[in-house]
Every structure is written in structure tokens, then in C-alpha cells.
């Protein structure tokens, strides 16, 4: 079993990138705020009109459509419920992806079962907290972190692990530790 901690990651891999968090629900609010508080450039993709849209605005973000967020981002973390991810990916994210933009997930379901199939030029990674978003946020604010499992599915440029660990560090997770896994293992053990 391979474990990673703060000294294993370098935030510089994300410093000049725009990170889009798609979905401002249970995990989304924690990821967006923690990454922003770690000094990264974060935008939020959240459909207008709902409570999560209002919450994102209340937290100081300017939420936009998933399509707009995808078009502006170098790293896209998709944090919608599993049953909506493929539709939003196909209709809004995929048509607007920058060449080589990284795609990230907090659960392996849609990649493992092939509902989302990114082209080979996109890094694909996972940072999956082992706790609900409100605890991920609370622990970060208190100077601690919630452990995560991390995985890389596609690594076309050879930098996917650096991006994964930088993301996990910005989330606060490497304060507690990350365990290396695969999309397959994470999905099947979670189900």
C-alpha cells in the first residue's frame, strides 16, 4: 500500500491553472473553498436557480454554467451526483474542454463503468475524501484534513500524479494522508 503526505506534493503544479469545480453540493462546496483558501484559482460550475447556486454566491464565488466553467478550466473536478455526471459531461463539459485539460473525480463510478470516456489526451485522476463535504471543510478550517484515496486513470503527459497530489494537498487531505488506489478498486469497494 502506497501512502502520500504533504511533503509528497507540490502546489506549484496547480498555481497557474484554473480549476473548475462542477457541482456545489456535499463535496463541491468543500473542494471549492479549500482549494481557494490554499491559494488556487477556483471557479464554480453550478446551474442557476437552486440552493447550491445561492450558497456558492454567498461563499464569494460567481457560479456559471458547467459549459462556461469547462471552457475556462485547466482542471475540471466533476462533483455532481453519479447519475447526472455522464449527461452533464457529454452535453456541457466535453464539447468545451480545452486541449489537454485534466478531468478529476471524487468517485470512480462513471469512469470505471464507461459512462464517461474522455479522449486519450486528457489526464484523468481521482481524489476521493473518506468523509462528507462538511467534515472535509471543517477539518481543513481547523488545520487538519480528511484522508483520501487517489488514483490516476489516464496520464498522457506524465504529470497526472503531480496534479493529483497537488489537488489533494490543496484540499487539505495530505495532512491526514492519501492512499493510492485505482478507479476500479475505489468503485467496487465503495459499492
Short mmCIF file of C-alpha atoms in Angstrom, two decimals, residues 1 6 12 14 29 41 45 49 58 60 65 68-69 75 77 83 98 100-101 118 137 141 151-152 154 172 174 184 188:
data_model
loop_
_atom_site.label_atom_id
_atom_site.label_comp_id
_atom_site.label_asym_id
_atom_site.label_seq_id
_atom_site.Cartn_x
_atom_site.Cartn_y
_atom_site.Cartn_z
CA UNK A 1 0.00 0.00 0.00
CA UNK A 6 2.13 16.84 2.42
CA UNK A 12 3.14 24.71 -7.95
CA UNK A 14 -1.69 23.95 -9.93
CA UNK A 29 -18.58 23.41 -1.53
CA UNK A 41 -7.72 29.92 -8.80
CA UNK A 45 -19.97 25.42 -12.36
CA UNK A 49 -31.77 28.89 -9.52
CA UNK A 58 -22.83 33.53 -0.58
CA UNK A 60 -17.93 34.53 -2.72
CA UNK A 65 -22.81 27.01 -16.24
CA UNK A 68 -18.64 28.01 -19.23
CA UNK A 69 -16.60 26.57 -16.38
CA UNK A 75 -8.53 21.10 -14.36
CA UNK A 77 -13.37 18.33 -10.88
CA UNK A 83 -26.46 9.66 -12.02
CA UNK A 98 -9.51 22.80 -23.61
CA UNK A 100 -5.21 18.50 -22.61
CA UNK A 101 -7.39 19.75 -19.74
CA UNK A 118 -12.52 11.08 -22.06
CA UNK A 137 -14.36 21.68 5.09
CA UNK A 141 -10.51 25.13 8.61
CA UNK A 151 -5.87 7.26 -8.45
CA UNK A 152 -4.79 8.07 -11.99
CA UNK A 154 -5.02 8.42 -17.85
CA UNK A 172 -6.08 19.61 2.99
CA UNK A 174 -2.48 15.18 2.74
CA UNK A 184 -11.75 0.03 -10.34
CA UNK A 188 -16.07 -1.71 -6.39
#
